[in-house]
Amino acid sequence: MTVNGTFERVCVLGLGYIGLPTSAALAARGFTIHGVEVNPEVVETINAGRTHIVEPELDLLVRAAVESGRLRAHAEPAQADVFMICVPTPINDDKTANLDYVWSATRQLAGHLRKGNLVLLESTSPACTTERVAEIIKEETGLSTGDVFVAHAPERVLPGRILREVIENDRIVGGVDEASTEAAATFYEKFVSGRILRTTARTAELAKLVENSFRDVNIAFANELSIVCDQLEIDVWELIGLANRHPRVDILTPGPGVGGHCLAVDPWFIVELAPEKARVIRTAREVNEAKPHWVVDRVLRKAERFKSPSIACLGLSYKPDVDDLRESPALEIARMLGASGVGEVWAVDPFVSEAPEGVTLRSLEEGVDAADIVLLLVGHRAFQRMPKQWLREKVVFDVCGLFRNHEVD
Ligand code: SAJ
């Protein structure tokens, strides 16, 4: 079987953090995109040339794509040359992967598949998911590998830099057979300027999980060091700065914990596949998940000297200079402190305009001024620019190293 046509018409299932920027970037390069989204409000927003997610320059690109007629959102898939699955793969309460959206997207697209089509799974998935996608397609349509191409090409873009990285990053593509790998590589070569790295579907799946686990394990090391240093009354930022002068040491930055929808989730997909073997990966997750609780304990101890302390939590998002609150340890800390009844607790975050449940918001100046204890949770640039004299009379707990220069010259 040969690759069908030029892969010009692309049906993207899931117009979220990955699907929408990818669609807009593809449309800008001349592809025609039939976007599929279950949320009717999102369909309406996109078709009006607007976006429902905050990402630099995405609004301009989406508007241009819609106005040029190259991008349109719909509730249902349609015939296309390429089908791209970009749906969420969340985690269940028992830390197993929830692949329901992948299975339902596969069944949805199966009704529109023809011989020679390419089906790509971009969603982060545990090993063997792409093979299962191919099986479902066979069950639903009778088309097997050999009739259609099925491959995994994990997204690896960093929120805040998605539009650049979706084009410039190297791309791993792994098919359920060699022809599928080749077909996927041919498609990505049309718009990716990074290298296309060919492998099997299973290896591609694990590669993505391993990248995020590698980072999670390394952040766990830094977070553990911060707790050890606190006990030993050693400045962890100075320590890391010194150790990092070694040519082969590069310790990451401790913080309130690890958030976002990737690092806090993906390592569990490896643990699920090999629960007895993935010991470091599991422990790293446990260390990072415990960090917000440790921060809260330390704050409560610092609060003991006040009769009725007021506490300002600076930062709510999962990392600096984004508005994303998913799995945010800073938000978890603000909520836990608020619920503890220790005193009055409020949060400050220039990226968050609507107070999340269980949190009171204040402006930076007012929030710091009225507080006895100031908790530095997220290193937003706006906080770094804050005059240091605002903090002079306060008990300051710098969890994210806001004012610390980690480099030692
Ligand atoms: N963090 C630290 N210390 C550090 C670095 C990060 O505490 O030294 C924390 C952040 O504050 C945040 C969390 O880790 O809470 C994750 O932030 P991040 O910037 O490391 O990563 P994400 O989740 O925004 O994006 C990651 C990226 N993966 C890697 O860098 C290996 C990105 O390339 C992936 O595409 C993305 O996950 C994804 O979608 O999987």
PDB file of N, CA and C and ligand atoms in Angstrom, residues 18 124 155-159 165 169 208 210-216 219 222-223 251-264 266 317-320 327-329, ligand 1:
ATOM      1  N   ILE A  18      -3.152  21.086  22.842  1.00  0.00           N
ATOM      2  CA  ILE A  18      -2.298  20.590  21.762  1.00  0.00           C
ATOM      3  C   ILE A  18      -3.021  20.679  20.422  1.00  0.00           C
ATOM      4  N   THR A 124      -0.562  11.801  25.130  1.00  0.00           N
ATOM      5  CA  THR A 124       0.373  11.024  25.945  1.00  0.00           C
ATOM      6  C   THR A 124      -0.323   9.760  26.433  1.00  0.00           C
ATOM      7  N   GLU A 155       3.200  14.444  21.562  1.00  0.00           N
ATOM      8  CA  GLU A 155       3.479  15.885  21.605  1.00  0.00           C
ATOM      9  C   GLU A 155       4.477  16.134  22.732  1.00  0.00           C
ATOM     10  N   ARG A 156       5.386  17.088  22.504  1.00  0.00           N
ATOM     11  CA  ARG A 156       6.408  17.357  23.528  1.00  0.00           C
ATOM     12  C   ARG A 156       6.607  18.854  23.700  1.00  0.00           C
ATOM     13  N   VAL A 157       5.543  19.616  23.454  1.00  0.00           N
ATOM     14  CA  VAL A 157       5.677  21.082  23.492  1.00  0.00           C
ATOM     15  C   VAL A 157       5.544  21.631  24.904  1.00  0.00           C
ATOM     16  N   LEU A 158       6.220  22.727  25.144  1.00  0.00           N
ATOM     17  CA  LEU A 158       6.190  23.363  26.465  1.00  0.00           C
ATOM     18  C   LEU A 158       5.149  24.478  26.456  1.00  0.00           C
ATOM     19  N   PRO A 159       4.152  24.407  27.364  1.00  0.00           N
ATOM     20  CA  PRO A 159       3.181  25.500  27.428  1.00  0.00           C
ATOM     21  C   PRO A 159       3.899  26.846  27.525  1.00  0.00           C
ATOM     22  N   GLU A 165       7.481  25.373  19.345  1.00  0.00           N
ATOM     23  CA  GLU A 165       7.975  24.011  19.551  1.00  0.00           C
ATOM     24  C   GLU A 165       7.245  22.994  18.671  1.00  0.00           C
ATOM     25  N   ASN A 169      10.551  21.424  17.360  1.00  0.00           N
ATOM     26  CA  ASN A 169      11.043  20.279  18.149  1.00  0.00           C
ATOM     27  C   ASN A 169      11.302  19.060  17.260  1.00  0.00           C
ATOM     28  N   LYS A 208       8.004   9.279  25.509  1.00  0.00           N
ATOM     29  CA  LYS A 208       7.338  10.479  26.027  1.00  0.00           C
ATOM     30  C   LYS A 208       7.198  10.414  27.549  1.00  0.00           C
ATOM     31  N   VAL A 210       8.960   8.715  29.594  1.00  0.00           N
ATOM     32  CA  VAL A 210      10.286   8.731  30.216  1.00  0.00           C
ATOM     33  C   VAL A 210      10.835  10.156  30.284  1.00  0.00           C
ATOM     34  N   GLU A 211      10.591  10.952  29.247  1.00  0.00           N
ATOM     35  CA  GLU A 211      11.086  12.341  29.262  1.00  0.00           C
ATOM     36  C   GLU A 211      10.529  13.091  30.476  1.00  0.00           C
ATOM     37  N   ASN A 212       9.219  12.971  30.668  1.00  0.00           N
ATOM     38  CA  ASN A 212       8.612  13.699  31.784  1.00  0.00           C
ATOM     39  C   ASN A 212       8.985  13.085  33.130  1.00  0.00           C
ATOM     40  N   SER A 213       9.172  11.770  33.163  1.00  0.00           N
ATOM     41  CA  SER A 213       9.582  11.125  34.419  1.00  0.00           C
ATOM     42  C   SER A 213      11.001  11.523  34.794  1.00  0.00           C
ATOM     43  N   PHE A 214      11.850  11.635  33.783  1.00  0.00           N
ATOM     44  CA  PHE A 214      13.239  12.063  34.023  1.00  0.00           C
ATOM     45  C   PHE A 214      13.242  13.416  34.745  1.00  0.00           C
ATOM     46  N   ARG A 215      12.409  14.330  34.243  1.00  0.00           N
ATOM     47  CA  ARG A 215      12.345  15.665  34.854  1.00  0.00           C
ATOM     48  C   ARG A 215      11.737  15.577  36.254  1.00  0.00           C
ATOM     49  N   ASP A 216      10.709  14.746  36.400  1.00  0.00           N
ATOM     50  CA  ASP A 216      10.041  14.621  37.704  1.00  0.00           C
ATOM     51  C   ASP A 216      11.006  14.069  38.758  1.00  0.00           C
ATOM     52  N   ILE A 219      13.472  16.772  39.726  1.00  0.00           N
ATOM     53  CA  ILE A 219      12.873  17.804  40.599  1.00  0.00           C
ATOM     54  C   ILE A 219      12.658  17.217  41.998  1.00  0.00           C
ATOM     55  N   ALA A 222      15.733  17.635  43.926  1.00  0.00           N
ATOM     56  CA  ALA A 222      15.886  19.014  44.411  1.00  0.00           C
ATOM     57  C   ALA A 222      14.936  19.278  45.579  1.00  0.00           C
ATOM     58  N   ASN A 223      13.701  18.787  45.474  1.00  0.00           N
ATOM     59  CA  ASN A 223      12.730  19.009  46.555  1.00  0.00           C
ATOM     60  C   ASN A 223      13.162  18.299  47.834  1.00  0.00           C
ATOM     61  N   ILE A 251      21.630  20.203  39.098  1.00  0.00           N
ATOM     62  CA  ILE A 251      20.442  19.977  39.936  1.00  0.00           C
ATOM     63  C   ILE A 251      19.369  20.997  39.560  1.00  0.00           C
ATOM     64  N   LEU A 252      18.128  20.534  39.471  1.00  0.00           N
ATOM     65  CA  LEU A 252      17.029  21.437  39.126  1.00  0.00           C
ATOM     66  C   LEU A 252      16.619  22.262  40.352  1.00  0.00           C
ATOM     67  N   THR A 253      15.512  22.973  40.220  1.00  0.00           N
ATOM     68  CA  THR A 253      15.121  23.953  41.232  1.00  0.00           C
ATOM     69  C   THR A 253      14.025  23.402  42.144  1.00  0.00           C
ATOM     70  N   PRO A 254      14.216  23.465  43.461  1.00  0.00           N
ATOM     71  CA  PRO A 254      13.128  23.047  44.359  1.00  0.00           C
ATOM     72  C   PRO A 254      11.973  24.040  44.262  1.00  0.00           C
ATOM     73  N   GLY A 255      10.812  23.605  44.670  1.00  0.00           N
ATOM     74  CA  GLY A 255       9.646  24.488  44.614  1.00  0.00           C
ATOM     75  C   GLY A 255       8.566  23.970  45.543  1.00  0.00           C
ATOM     76  N   PRO A 256       7.317  24.426  45.328  1.00  0.00           N
ATOM     77  CA  PRO A 256       6.227  23.999  46.221  1.00  0.00           C
ATOM     78  C   PRO A 256       5.752  22.576  45.935  1.00  0.00           C
ATOM     79  N   GLY A 257       6.262  21.972  44.866  1.00  0.00           N
ATOM     80  CA  GLY A 257       5.818  20.647  44.423  1.00  0.00           C
ATOM     81  C   GLY A 257       5.828  20.684  42.909  1.00  0.00           C
ATOM     82  N   VAL A 258       5.316  19.658  42.280  1.00  0.00           N
ATOM     83  CA  VAL A 258       5.331  19.604  40.812  1.00  0.00           C
ATOM     84  C   VAL A 258       3.895  19.614  40.303  1.00  0.00           C
ATOM     85  N   GLY A 259       3.600  20.547  39.393  1.00  0.00           N
ATOM     86  CA  GLY A 259       2.231  20.643  38.887  1.00  0.00           C
ATOM     87  C   GLY A 259       2.151  20.505  37.386  1.00  0.00           C
ATOM     88  N   GLY A 260       0.990  20.913  36.849  1.00  0.00           N
ATOM     89  CA  GLY A 260       0.750  20.786  35.412  1.00  0.00           C
ATOM     90  C   GLY A 260       0.134  19.434  35.105  1.00  0.00           C
ATOM     91  N   HIS A 261      -0.291  19.271  33.860  1.00  0.00           N
ATOM     92  CA  HIS A 261      -0.994  18.043  33.486  1.00  0.00           C
ATOM     93  C   HIS A 261      -0.048  16.989  32.948  1.00  0.00           C
ATOM     94  N   CYS A 262       1.284  17.234  33.024  1.00  0.00           N
ATOM     95  CA  CYS A 262       2.231  16.296  32.386  1.00  0.00           C
ATOM     96  C   CYS A 262       3.107  15.602  33.426  1.00  0.00           C
ATOM     97  N   LEU A 263       4.000  16.382  34.061  1.00  0.00           N
ATOM     98  CA  LEU A 263       4.943  15.758  34.993  1.00  0.00           C
ATOM     99  C   LEU A 263       4.242  15.123  36.184  1.00  0.00           C
ATOM    100  N   ALA A 264       3.109  15.709  36.596  1.00  0.00           N
ATOM    101  CA  ALA A 264       2.420  15.183  37.778  1.00  0.00           C
ATOM    102  C   ALA A 264       1.594  13.945  37.442  1.00  0.00           C
ATOM    103  N   ASP A 266       2.222  11.751  34.042  1.00  0.00           N
ATOM    104  CA  ASP A 266       2.828  10.740  33.163  1.00  0.00           C
ATOM    105  C   ASP A 266       3.641   9.661  33.885  1.00  0.00           C
ATOM    106  N   SER A 317      -0.494  29.648  40.097  1.00  0.00           N
ATOM    107  CA  SER A 317      -0.406  28.812  38.892  1.00  0.00           C
ATOM    108  C   SER A 317       0.646  27.713  39.081  1.00  0.00           C
ATOM    109  N   TYR A 318       0.675  26.758  38.139  1.00  0.00           N
ATOM    110  CA  TYR A 318       1.552  25.601  38.348  1.00  0.00           C
ATOM    111  C   TYR A 318       3.010  25.904  38.080  1.00  0.00           C
ATOM    112  N   LYS A 319       3.286  27.013  37.344  1.00  0.00           N
ATOM    113  CA  LYS A 319       4.678  27.433  37.147  1.00  0.00           C
ATOM    114  C   LYS A 319       4.694  28.915  36.795  1.00  0.00           C
ATOM    115  N   PRO A 320       5.872  29.549  36.777  1.00  0.00           N
ATOM    116  CA  PRO A 320       5.916  30.993  36.580  1.00  0.00           C
ATOM    117  C   PRO A 320       5.355  31.458  35.235  1.00  0.00           C
ATOM    118  N   GLU A 327      -3.394  20.927  38.466  1.00  0.00           N
ATOM    119  CA  GLU A 327      -2.509  20.196  39.395  1.00  0.00           C
ATOM    120  C   GLU A 327      -1.532  21.143  40.093  1.00  0.00           C
ATOM    121  N   SER A 328      -1.906  22.400  40.275  1.00  0.00           N
ATOM    122  CA  SER A 328      -0.938  23.361  40.812  1.00  0.00           C
ATOM    123  C   SER A 328      -0.693  23.148  42.304  1.00  0.00           C
ATOM    124  N   PRO A 329       0.574  22.901  42.701  1.00  0.00           N
ATOM    125  CA  PRO A 329       0.858  22.741  44.130  1.00  0.00           C
ATOM    126  C   PRO A 329       0.658  24.039  44.899  1.00  0.00           C
TER     127      PRO A 329
HETATM  128  N1  SAJ B   1       9.515  22.541  38.229  1.00  0.00           N
HETATM  129  C1  SAJ B   1      10.254  22.613  39.409  1.00  0.00           C
HETATM  130  N2  SAJ B   1      11.612  22.733  39.324  1.00  0.00           N
HETATM  131  C2  SAJ B   1      12.259  22.814  38.130  1.00  0.00           C
HETATM  132  C3  SAJ B   1      11.511  22.738  36.934  1.00  0.00           C
HETATM  133  C4  SAJ B   1      10.129  22.597  37.006  1.00  0.00           C
HETATM  134  O1  SAJ B   1       9.707  22.546  40.519  1.00  0.00           O
HETATM  135  O2  SAJ B   1      13.492  22.951  38.140  1.00  0.00           O
HETATM  136  C5  SAJ B   1       8.057  22.377  38.296  1.00  0.00           C
HETATM  137  C6  SAJ B   1       7.272  23.536  37.676  1.00  0.00           C
HETATM  138  O3  SAJ B   1       7.157  24.616  38.580  1.00  0.00           O
HETATM  139  C7  SAJ B   1       5.959  22.858  37.386  1.00  0.00           C
HETATM  140  C8  SAJ B   1       6.381  21.445  36.977  1.00  0.00           C
HETATM  141  O4  SAJ B   1       7.681  21.264  37.505  1.00  0.00           O
HETATM  142  O5  SAJ B   1       5.138  22.800  38.542  1.00  0.00           O
HETATM  143  C9  SAJ B   1       6.372  21.154  35.490  1.00  0.00           C
HETATM  144  O6  SAJ B   1       6.886  22.257  34.767  1.00  0.00           O
HETATM  145  P1  SAJ B   1       7.880  22.094  33.504  1.00  0.00           P
HETATM  146  O7  SAJ B   1       8.182  23.444  32.987  1.00  0.00           O
HETATM  147  O8  SAJ B   1       9.012  21.230  33.873  1.00  0.00           O
HETATM  148  O9  SAJ B   1       7.054  21.232  32.437  1.00  0.00           O
HETATM  149  P2  SAJ B   1       5.581  21.310  31.779  1.00  0.00           P
HETATM  150  O10 SAJ B   1       4.685  20.401  32.573  1.00  0.00           O
HETATM  151  O11 SAJ B   1       5.108  22.702  31.579  1.00  0.00           O
HETATM  152  O12 SAJ B   1       5.880  20.652  30.334  1.00  0.00           O
HETATM  153  C10 SAJ B   1       6.494  19.359  30.282  1.00  0.00           C
HETATM  154  C11 SAJ B   1       7.689  19.409  29.317  1.00  0.00           C
HETATM  155  N3  SAJ B   1       8.475  18.197  29.470  1.00  0.00           N
HETATM  156  C12 SAJ B   1       9.815  18.230  29.684  1.00  0.00           C
HETATM  157  O13 SAJ B   1      10.432  19.256  29.806  1.00  0.00           O
HETATM  158  C13 SAJ B   1      10.507  16.901  29.757  1.00  0.00           C
HETATM  159  C14 SAJ B   1       7.189  19.581  27.881  1.00  0.00           C
HETATM  160  O14 SAJ B   1       8.267  19.480  26.961  1.00  0.00           O
HETATM  161  C15 SAJ B   1       6.152  18.482  27.559  1.00  0.00           C
HETATM  162  O15 SAJ B   1       5.660  18.621  26.225  1.00  0.00           O
HETATM  163  C16 SAJ B   1       5.005  18.665  28.504  1.00  0.00           C
HETATM  164  O16 SAJ B   1       5.511  18.434  29.838  1.00  0.00           O
HETATM  165  C17 SAJ B   1       3.923  17.650  28.160  1.00  0.00           C
HETATM  166  O17 SAJ B   1       2.947  18.048  27.482  1.00  0.00           O
HETATM  167  O18 SAJ B   1       4.075  16.467  28.474  1.00  0.00           O
END
